[in-house]
Coordinates of N, CA and C in Angstrom, one line a residue:
M1 N -32.2 -59.8 41.1 CA -31.4 -58.7 41.8 C -30.8 -57.8 40.7
P2 N -30.9 -56.5 41.0 CA -30.3 -55.5 40.0 C -28.8 -55.6 40.0
L3 N -28.2 -55.3 38.8 CA -26.8 -55.2 38.7 C -26.3 -54.0 39.5
L4 N -25.1 -54.2 40.1 CA -24.5 -53.1 40.9 C -23.4 -52.4 40.2
L5 N -23.5 -51.1 40.1 CA -22.5 -50.2 39.5 C -21.8 -49.4 40.6
D6 N -20.5 -49.5 40.7 CA -19.8 -48.8 41.7 C -19.0 -47.7 41.0
I7 N -19.4 -46.4 41.3 CA -18.7 -45.3 40.7 C -17.5 -44.9 41.6
C8 N -16.3 -44.9 41.0 CA -15.1 -44.7 41.8 C -14.4 -43.4 41.4
I9 N -14.0 -42.7 42.4 CA -13.2 -41.5 42.2 C -12.0 -41.5 43.1
C10 N -10.8 -41.4 42.5 CA -9.5 -41.2 43.2 C -9.3 -39.7 43.4
T11 N -8.8 -39.4 44.6 CA -8.6 -37.9 44.8 C -7.4 -37.8 45.8
C12 N -6.7 -36.6 45.7 CA -5.6 -36.2 46.5 C -5.5 -34.7 46.6
K13 N -5.8 -34.2 47.7 CA -5.6 -32.7 48.0 C -6.4 -31.8 47.0
R14 N -7.5 -32.3 46.6 CA -8.3 -31.4 45.7 C -9.8 -31.4 46.1
P15 N -10.1 -31.0 47.3 CA -11.5 -31.0 47.8 C -12.5 -30.2 47.0
N16 N -12.0 -29.1 46.5 CA -13.0 -28.2 45.8 C -13.4 -28.9 44.5
Q17 N -12.5 -29.5 43.8 CA -12.8 -30.3 42.5 C -13.7 -31.5 42.9
L18 N -13.3 -32.2 43.9 CA -14.1 -33.4 44.3 C -15.5 -33.0 44.7
R19 N -15.7 -31.9 45.4 CA -17.0 -31.4 45.7 C -17.9 -31.3 44.5
G20 N -17.3 -30.7 43.4 CA -18.1 -30.5 42.1 C -18.4 -31.8 41.5
A21 N -17.5 -32.8 41.6 CA -17.8 -34.1 41.0 C -19.0 -34.8 41.8
L22 N -18.9 -34.7 43.1 CA -19.9 -35.3 44.0 C -21.2 -34.6 43.8
Q23 N -21.2 -33.3 43.7 CA -22.5 -32.6 43.5 C -23.2 -33.0 42.2
S24 N -22.4 -33.3 41.2 CA -23.0 -33.8 39.9 C -23.6 -35.2 40.1
L25 N -22.9 -36.0 40.9 CA -23.4 -37.4 41.1 C -24.7 -37.3 42.0
A26 N -24.8 -36.3 42.8 CA -26.0 -36.2 43.7 C -27.3 -36.0 43.0
V27 N -27.2 -35.5 41.7 CA -28.5 -35.3 41.0 C -28.5 -36.2 39.8
L28 N -27.8 -37.3 39.8 CA -27.7 -38.2 38.7 C -29.0 -39.0 38.5
Q29 N -29.4 -39.1 37.3 CA -30.5 -40.0 36.9 C -29.9 -41.5 36.9
L30 N -30.7 -42.4 37.5 CA -30.2 -43.7 37.7 C -30.8 -44.7 36.7
P31 N -30.0 -45.7 36.2 CA -30.6 -46.7 35.4 C -31.7 -47.5 36.2
P32 N -32.8 -47.7 35.6 CA -33.9 -48.4 36.3 C -33.6 -49.8 36.7
D33 N -32.7 -50.5 36.0 CA -32.4 -51.9 36.3 C -31.0 -52.1 36.9
A34 N -30.6 -51.1 37.7 CA -29.3 -51.2 38.4 C -29.3 -50.5 39.7
A35 N -28.4 -50.9 40.6 CA -28.2 -50.3 41.9 C -26.8 -49.5 41.7
V36 N -26.7 -48.4 42.4 CA -25.5 -47.5 42.2 C -24.9 -47.1 43.6
T37 N -23.6 -47.3 43.7 CA -22.9 -46.8 44.9 C -21.7 -46.0 44.4
V38 N -21.2 -45.2 45.4 CA -20.0 -44.3 45.1 C -18.9 -44.7 46.1
T39 N -17.7 -44.8 45.5 CA -16.5 -45.0 46.4 C -15.5 -43.9 46.1
V40 N -15.0 -43.2 47.1 CA -14.0 -42.2 47.0 C -12.7 -42.8 47.6
V41 N -11.6 -42.8 46.9 CA -10.4 -43.3 47.5 C -9.5 -42.0 47.7
D42 N -9.3 -41.7 48.9 CA -8.4 -40.5 49.3 C -7.0 -41.0 49.3
N43 N -6.1 -40.4 48.5 CA -4.7 -40.8 48.4 C -3.8 -39.9 49.2
D44 N -4.4 -39.1 50.1 CA -3.6 -38.2 50.9 C -3.7 -38.6 52.4
P45 N -2.6 -39.4 52.8 CA -2.7 -39.9 54.2 C -2.5 -38.9 55.3
V46 N -2.1 -37.7 54.9 CA -1.8 -36.6 55.9 C -3.0 -35.7 56.1
G47 N -3.4 -35.0 55.0 CA -4.4 -34.0 55.2 C -5.8 -34.6 55.2
R48 N -6.0 -35.7 54.4 CA -7.3 -36.4 54.4 C -8.5 -35.5 54.0
E49 N -8.2 -34.5 53.2 CA -9.3 -33.5 52.8 C -10.4 -34.2 52.1
G50 N -10.1 -35.2 51.3 CA -11.2 -35.9 50.6 C -12.1 -36.6 51.5
A51 N -11.5 -37.3 52.5 CA -12.3 -38.1 53.5 C -13.1 -37.1 54.3
Q52 N -12.6 -36.0 54.7 CA -13.3 -35.0 55.5 C -14.5 -34.5 54.7
L53 N -14.3 -34.2 53.4 CA -15.4 -33.7 52.6 C -16.5 -34.8 52.5
V54 N -16.2 -36.0 52.2 CA -17.2 -37.1 52.1 C -17.9 -37.3 53.4
E55 N -17.2 -37.2 54.5 CA -17.9 -37.3 55.8 C -18.9 -36.2 56.0
S56 N -18.6 -35.0 55.5 CA -19.5 -33.9 55.7 C -20.7 -34.0 54.8
L57 N -20.6 -34.7 53.7 CA -21.7 -34.8 52.7 C -22.5 -36.1 52.9
S58 N -22.0 -37.1 53.6 CA -22.5 -38.4 53.5 C -24.0 -38.5 54.1
A59 N -24.3 -37.7 55.1 CA -25.6 -37.9 55.8 C -26.7 -37.5 54.8
E60 N -26.5 -36.6 53.9 CA -27.5 -36.2 53.0 C -27.3 -36.6 51.6
F61 N -26.3 -37.4 51.3 CA -26.0 -37.8 49.9 C -27.0 -38.8 49.5
P62 N -27.5 -38.7 48.3 CA -28.6 -39.6 47.9 C -28.2 -41.0 47.5
L63 N -26.9 -41.3 47.4 CA -26.4 -42.6 47.0 C -25.6 -43.1 48.2
P64 N -25.5 -44.5 48.3 CA -24.6 -45.0 49.3 C -23.1 -44.6 48.9
I65 N -22.5 -43.9 49.8 CA -21.1 -43.4 49.5 C -20.1 -43.8 50.6
L66 N -19.0 -44.3 50.1 CA -17.9 -44.8 51.0 C -16.6 -44.0 50.7
C67 N -15.9 -43.6 51.7 CA -14.5 -43.1 51.4 C -13.5 -43.9 52.2
V68 N -12.5 -44.4 51.5 CA -11.4 -45.2 52.1 C -10.1 -44.4 51.8
L69 N -9.2 -44.6 52.7 CA -7.9 -44.0 52.6 C -6.9 -45.0 52.1
E70 N -6.2 -44.6 51.0 CA -5.1 -45.4 50.4 C -3.8 -44.7 50.8
E71 N -3.0 -45.2 51.7 CA -1.9 -44.5 52.3 C -0.7 -44.6 51.3
R72 N -0.6 -45.6 50.4 CA 0.5 -45.6 49.5 C 0.3 -44.6 48.4
R73 N 1.2 -43.6 48.3 CA 1.0 -42.5 47.3 C 1.2 -42.9 45.9
G74 N 0.3 -42.6 45.0 CA 0.4 -42.9 43.6 C -0.9 -43.4 43.0
I75 N -1.2 -42.9 41.8 CA -2.5 -43.2 41.3 C -2.8 -44.7 41.0
P76 N -1.8 -45.5 40.6 CA -2.1 -46.9 40.4 C -2.5 -47.6 41.8
Y77 N -1.9 -47.2 42.9 CA -2.3 -47.7 44.2 C -3.8 -47.4 44.4
A78 N -4.1 -46.1 44.2 CA -5.5 -45.7 44.4 C -6.5 -46.4 43.5
R79 N -6.1 -46.6 42.2 CA -7.1 -47.3 41.3 C -7.2 -48.7 41.7
N80 N -6.1 -49.4 42.1 CA -6.2 -50.8 42.5 C -7.1 -50.9 43.8
R81 N -7.0 -49.9 44.6 CA -7.9 -49.9 45.8 C -9.4 -49.8 45.4
C82 N -9.6 -49.0 44.3 CA -11.0 -49.0 43.8 C -11.4 -50.4 43.3
I83 N -10.5 -51.1 42.6 CA -10.9 -52.5 42.2 C -11.2 -53.4 43.4
S84 N -10.4 -53.3 44.5 CA -10.5 -54.1 45.6 C -11.9 -53.8 46.3
E85 N -12.2 -52.5 46.4 CA -13.5 -52.1 47.1 C -14.7 -52.5 46.2
A86 N -14.6 -52.4 44.9 CA -15.7 -52.9 44.1 C -15.9 -54.4 44.2
Q87 N -14.8 -55.1 44.3 CA -14.9 -56.6 44.5 C -15.5 -56.9 45.8
R88 N -15.1 -56.1 46.8 CA -15.6 -56.4 48.2 C -17.1 -56.1 48.2
K89 N -17.6 -55.2 47.5 CA -19.0 -54.9 47.4 C -19.8 -55.9 46.5
G90 N -19.1 -56.6 45.7 CA -19.7 -57.5 44.8 C -20.3 -56.8 43.6
A91 N -19.6 -55.7 43.2 CA -20.1 -54.9 42.1 C -20.0 -55.7 40.8
D92 N -20.9 -55.4 39.9 CA -20.9 -56.0 38.5 C -20.1 -55.1 37.6
Y93 N -20.1 -53.8 37.8 CA -19.3 -52.9 37.0 C -18.6 -51.9 37.9
L94 N -17.4 -51.5 37.4 CA -16.6 -50.4 38.1 C -16.6 -49.3 37.1
V95 N -17.0 -48.1 37.6 CA -17.1 -46.9 36.7 C -16.2 -45.9 37.3
F96 N -15.2 -45.5 36.5 CA -14.2 -44.5 36.9 C -14.6 -43.1 36.3
I97 N -14.5 -42.1 37.2 CA -14.4 -40.7 36.7 C -13.3 -40.0 37.5
D98 N -12.8 -38.9 37.0 CA -11.8 -38.1 37.7 C -12.4 -37.2 38.7
D99 N -11.6 -36.7 39.7 CA -12.1 -35.9 40.7 C -12.3 -34.4 40.3
D100 N -11.8 -34.1 39.1 CA -12.0 -32.7 38.6 C -13.1 -32.7 37.4
E101 N -13.9 -33.8 37.4 CA -14.9 -33.8 36.3 C -16.3 -33.7 37.0
W102 N -17.3 -33.3 36.2 CA -18.7 -33.5 36.6 C -19.4 -34.1 35.5
V103 N -20.5 -34.7 35.8 CA -21.2 -35.6 34.8 C -22.6 -35.0 34.5
A104 N -23.1 -35.2 33.3 CA -24.5 -34.9 32.9 C -25.4 -35.8 33.7
Q105 N -26.7 -35.3 33.9 CA -27.6 -36.1 34.7 C -27.9 -37.4 34.0
D106 N -27.9 -37.5 32.7 CA -28.2 -38.8 32.1 C -27.0 -39.6 31.7
W107 N -25.8 -39.2 32.2 CA -24.6 -39.8 31.8 C -24.6 -41.3 32.1
L108 N -24.9 -41.7 33.3 CA -24.8 -43.1 33.7 C -25.8 -44.0 32.9
I109 N -27.0 -43.4 32.7 CA -28.0 -44.2 32.0 C -27.5 -44.4 30.6
R110 N -26.9 -43.4 29.9 CA -26.4 -43.6 28.5 C -25.3 -44.6 28.5
L111 N -24.3 -44.5 29.5 CA -23.2 -45.3 29.5 C -23.6 -46.8 29.7
F112 N -24.4 -47.0 30.7 CA -24.8 -48.3 31.1 C -25.7 -49.0 30.0
S113 N -26.6 -48.2 29.5 CA -27.5 -48.7 28.5 C -26.8 -49.1 27.2
Y114 N -25.8 -48.4 26.8 CA -25.0 -48.8 25.7 C -24.2 -50.1 26.0
A115 N -23.6 -50.1 27.2 CA -22.9 -51.3 27.5 C -23.8 -52.6 27.5
Q116 N -25.0 -52.4 28.0 CA -25.9 -53.6 28.0 C -26.4 -53.9 26.5
A117 N -26.5 -52.9 25.7 CA -27.0 -53.1 24.3 C -26.0 -53.9 23.5
I118 N -24.7 -53.8 23.9 CA -23.7 -54.5 23.1 C -23.3 -55.8 23.9
G119 N -24.1 -56.2 24.8 CA -23.8 -57.5 25.4 C -23.4 -57.5 26.9
G120 N -23.0 -56.4 27.4 CA -22.7 -56.3 28.8 C -21.3 -56.7 29.3
H121 N -20.5 -57.2 28.3 CA -19.2 -57.7 28.6 C -18.0 -56.8 28.2
S122 N -18.4 -55.6 27.7 CA -17.3 -54.8 27.1 C -17.0 -53.6 28.0
V123 N -15.7 -53.2 27.9 CA -15.4 -51.9 28.5 C -15.9 -50.8 27.6
V124 N -16.5 -49.8 28.2 CA -17.1 -48.7 27.4 C -16.5 -47.4 27.9
S125 N -15.8 -46.6 27.0 CA -15.2 -45.4 27.4 C -16.0 -44.2 26.8
G126 N -16.5 -43.4 27.7 CA -17.3 -42.2 27.2 C -16.4 -41.0 26.9
S127 N -17.1 -40.0 26.3 CA -16.3 -38.8 25.9 C -16.2 -37.9 27.1
V128 N -15.2 -37.0 27.0 CA -15.0 -36.0 28.0 C -14.8 -34.7 27.3
V129 N -15.6 -33.7 27.7 CA -15.5 -32.4 27.1 C -14.8 -31.4 28.0
R130 N -13.7 -30.9 27.6 CA -12.8 -30.0 28.4 C -13.4 -28.6 28.4
Q131 N -13.4 -28.0 29.6 CA -13.9 -26.6 29.7 C -12.7 -25.8 30.4
L132 N -12.3 -24.8 29.7 CA -11.2 -24.0 30.2 C -11.8 -22.7 30.8
P133 N -11.1 -22.1 31.8 CA -11.6 -20.8 32.3 C -11.6 -19.7 31.3
D134 N -12.5 -18.8 31.4 CA -12.6 -17.7 30.5 C -11.4 -16.9 30.3
S135 N -10.5 -16.9 31.3 CA -9.3 -16.1 31.3 C -8.2 -16.7 30.4
V136 N -8.4 -18.0 29.9 CA -7.4 -18.7 29.1 C -7.6 -18.2 27.6
P137 N -6.6 -17.7 27.0 CA -6.7 -17.3 25.6 C -7.3 -18.4 24.7
E138 N -8.1 -18.0 23.7 CA -8.8 -19.0 22.9 C -7.9 -20.0 22.1
F139 N -6.7 -19.4 21.7 CA -5.8 -20.3 20.9 C -5.3 -21.5 21.7
Y140 N -5.3 -21.4 23.0 CA -4.8 -22.5 23.8 C -5.8 -23.7 23.8
S141 N -7.0 -23.5 23.4 CA -8.0 -24.6 23.4 C -7.6 -25.8 22.5
G142 N -6.8 -25.5 21.4 CA -6.4 -26.5 20.6 C -5.4 -27.5 21.2
F143 N -4.7 -27.0 22.2 CA -3.7 -27.9 22.9 C -4.5 -28.9 23.8
F144 N -5.7 -28.6 24.2 CA -6.5 -29.5 25.1 C -7.6 -30.2 24.4
S145 N -7.8 -30.0 23.1 CA -8.8 -30.7 22.4 C -8.4 -32.2 22.1
R146 N -9.4 -33.0 22.1 CA -9.2 -34.4 21.8 C -10.0 -34.8 20.6
K147 N -9.5 -35.8 19.9 CA -10.3 -36.3 18.7 C -11.6 -36.9 19.2
R148 N -12.7 -36.5 18.5 CA -14.0 -37.0 18.8 C -14.2 -38.4 18.1
R149 N -14.6 -39.3 18.9 CA -14.9 -40.7 18.4 C -16.3 -40.9 18.0
E150 N -16.6 -41.8 17.1 CA -17.9 -42.2 16.9 C -18.3 -43.3 17.8
T151 N -19.6 -43.2 18.3 CA -20.0 -44.3 19.2 C -19.9 -45.6 18.6
G152 N -19.3 -46.5 19.3 CA -19.0 -47.9 18.8 C -17.6 -48.1 18.2
D153 N -16.8 -47.0 18.1 CA -15.5 -47.2 17.7 C -14.7 -48.2 18.6
R154 N -14.0 -49.1 18.0 CA -13.2 -50.0 18.7 C -11.9 -49.4 19.1
L155 N -11.5 -49.5 20.4 CA -10.3 -48.8 20.9 C -9.2 -49.9 21.3
N156 N -8.0 -49.5 21.2 CA -6.9 -50.3 21.8 C -6.6 -50.0 23.2
Y157 N -7.0 -48.8 23.6 CA -6.8 -48.4 25.0 C -7.6 -47.1 25.3
C158 N -7.8 -46.8 26.5 CA -8.5 -45.5 26.8 C -8.0 -45.0 28.2
A159 N -8.6 -44.0 28.7 CA -8.2 -43.5 30.0 C -9.3 -43.8 31.0
T160 N -9.0 -43.5 32.3 CA -9.9 -43.8 33.3 C -10.8 -42.6 33.7
N161 N -10.9 -41.6 32.8 CA -11.7 -40.4 33.2 C -13.2 -40.5 32.9
N162 N -13.6 -41.5 32.3 CA -15.1 -41.8 32.0 C -15.1 -43.1 31.4
V163 N -15.2 -44.2 32.2 CA -15.1 -45.5 31.6 C -15.8 -46.5 32.5
L164 N -16.5 -47.4 31.9 CA -17.2 -48.5 32.6 C -16.5 -49.8 32.3
I165 N -16.2 -50.6 33.3 CA -15.4 -51.8 33.2 C -16.2 -53.0 33.8
P166 N -16.5 -54.0 33.1 CA -17.1 -55.2 33.7 C -16.2 -55.8 34.7
M167 N -16.6 -56.0 35.9 CA -15.8 -56.7 36.9 C -15.5 -58.1 36.5
E168 N -16.4 -58.7 35.7 CA -16.1 -60.1 35.2 C -14.8 -60.2 34.5
A169 N -14.5 -59.1 33.7 CA -13.2 -59.1 32.9 C -12.0 -59.0 33.9
I170 N -12.2 -58.1 34.9 CA -11.1 -58.0 35.8 C -10.8 -59.3 36.6
R171 N -11.8 -60.0 36.9 CA -11.6 -61.3 37.6 C -11.0 -62.3 36.7
T172 N -11.6 -62.4 35.4 CA -11.1 -63.4 34.5 C -9.7 -63.2 34.1
F173 N -9.3 -62.0 33.9 CA -7.9 -61.7 33.4 C -6.9 -61.4 34.6
G174 N -7.5 -61.3 35.8 CA -6.6 -60.9 36.9 C -6.0 -59.5 36.7
L175 N -6.7 -58.6 36.2 CA -6.2 -57.3 35.8 C -6.0 -56.4 37.0
R176 N -4.8 -55.7 37.0 CA -4.5 -54.6 38.0 C -3.7 -53.5 37.3
F177 N -3.8 -52.4 37.9 CA -3.0 -51.3 37.4 C -1.5 -51.5 37.8
D178 N -0.6 -51.2 36.9 CA 0.8 -51.5 37.1 C 1.3 -50.5 38.2
E179 N 1.8 -51.0 39.3 CA 2.3 -50.2 40.4 C 3.8 -49.9 40.3
R180 N 4.5 -50.3 39.3 CA 5.9 -50.1 39.2 C 6.3 -48.6 38.9
D181 N 5.4 -47.9 38.3 CA 5.6 -46.4 38.1 C 4.4 -45.8 38.7
P182 N 4.4 -45.3 39.9 CA 3.2 -44.8 40.6 C 2.7 -43.5 40.2
F183 N 3.4 -42.8 39.2 CA 3.0 -41.5 38.9 C 2.7 -41.3 37.4
G184 N 2.1 -42.3 36.7 CA 1.6 -42.0 35.4 C 1.7 -43.2 34.4
G185 N 0.7 -43.2 33.5 CA 0.8 -44.1 32.3 C 0.2 -45.5 32.5
E186 N -0.2 -45.8 33.8 CA -0.6 -47.2 34.0 C -2.0 -47.5 33.5
D187 N -2.8 -46.4 33.3 CA -4.2 -46.7 32.7 C -4.1 -47.2 31.2
V188 N -3.1 -46.6 30.5 CA -2.9 -47.0 29.1 C -2.5 -48.5 29.1
L189 N -1.6 -48.9 30.0 CA -1.1 -50.3 30.1 C -2.2 -51.2 30.5
F190 N -3.1 -50.8 31.4 CA -4.2 -51.6 31.9 C -5.1 -51.9 30.7
F191 N -5.5 -50.9 30.0 CA -6.5 -51.2 28.9 C -5.9 -51.8 27.7
T192 N -4.6 -51.5 27.5 CA -3.9 -52.2 26.4 C -3.9 -53.7 26.6
E193 N -3.6 -54.1 27.9 CA -3.6 -55.5 28.3 C -5.0 -56.1 28.1
Y194 N -6.0 -55.3 28.6 CA -7.4 -55.8 28.4 C -7.7 -56.1 26.9
S195 N -7.3 -55.1 26.1 CA -7.6 -55.3 24.7 C -6.9 -56.5 24.0
A196 N -5.6 -56.7 24.5 CA -4.9 -57.8 23.9 C -5.4 -59.2 24.4
R197 N -5.8 -59.2 25.6 CA -6.2 -60.5 26.2 C -7.7 -60.8 26.0
G198 N -8.5 -59.8 25.8 CA -9.9 -60.0 25.7 C -10.4 -59.7 24.3
R199 N -9.9 -60.4 23.3 CA -10.3 -60.0 22.0 C -11.7 -60.3 21.6
D200 N -12.4 -61.1 22.5 CA -13.8 -61.4 22.2 C -14.7 -60.4 23.0
R201 N -14.0 -59.5 23.7 CA -14.7 -58.5 24.4 C -14.3 -57.1 24.0
A202 N -15.1 -56.3 23.4 CA -14.7 -55.1 22.8 C -14.3 -54.0 23.8
L203 N -13.5 -53.1 23.5 CA -13.2 -51.9 24.2 C -13.7 -50.8 23.3
C204 N -14.8 -50.2 23.7 CA -15.5 -49.3 22.8 C -15.6 -47.9 23.4
G205 N -15.7 -46.9 22.5 CA -15.9 -45.5 23.0 C -16.8 -44.8 22.1
G206 N -17.0 -43.5 22.4 CA -17.9 -42.7 21.5 C -18.4 -41.4 22.1
Q207 N -19.0 -40.6 21.3 CA -19.6 -39.3 21.7 C -20.8 -39.5 22.5
G208 N -21.6 -40.5 22.2 CA -23.0 -40.6 22.8 C -23.0 -41.2 24.1
V209 N -21.9 -41.6 24.8 CA -22.0 -42.2 26.0 C -21.0 -41.6 27.0

């Protein structure tokens, strides 16, 4: 049976950005030895724009796609709902991207292949290239640039904007995103805890994935 990868996107009141992310997933090249599903967690209990968008796209979307509503407002609630949905599906890996990102066609193949090449038990954080509108003055780009990592660099923490997480590690360590501060910083805490508790399981990143 192929391994199951669940790509999860949390969203709230950003249907245009979410549409771009989903359009990039619609033309994704898939790993030959894996099954892929998509989960969208809409964190807007009133407007439900994300849920409406997914419903409009689902009939022709090339991957199994599910949208669930998380009524508790705050990103850790939405991310923990992603964990719950991935567990319910029996996923082997949870893959996070943000709703304002789009991915290269070979992105998942590169991310998953690298994870498998280093044993399949490690969190792998891929690179994110920021693109600013043409109207933004060039000197502002320095404020948004990030240090480029070498593939295989060991990390103490990472963000959830391009990351593959073995569900095995989540189950083993009982990991969840900290809900005490629902508006920021919990992803750093989550991966810091993973790094501290899973010393035999690398947390890696790099340009090539």
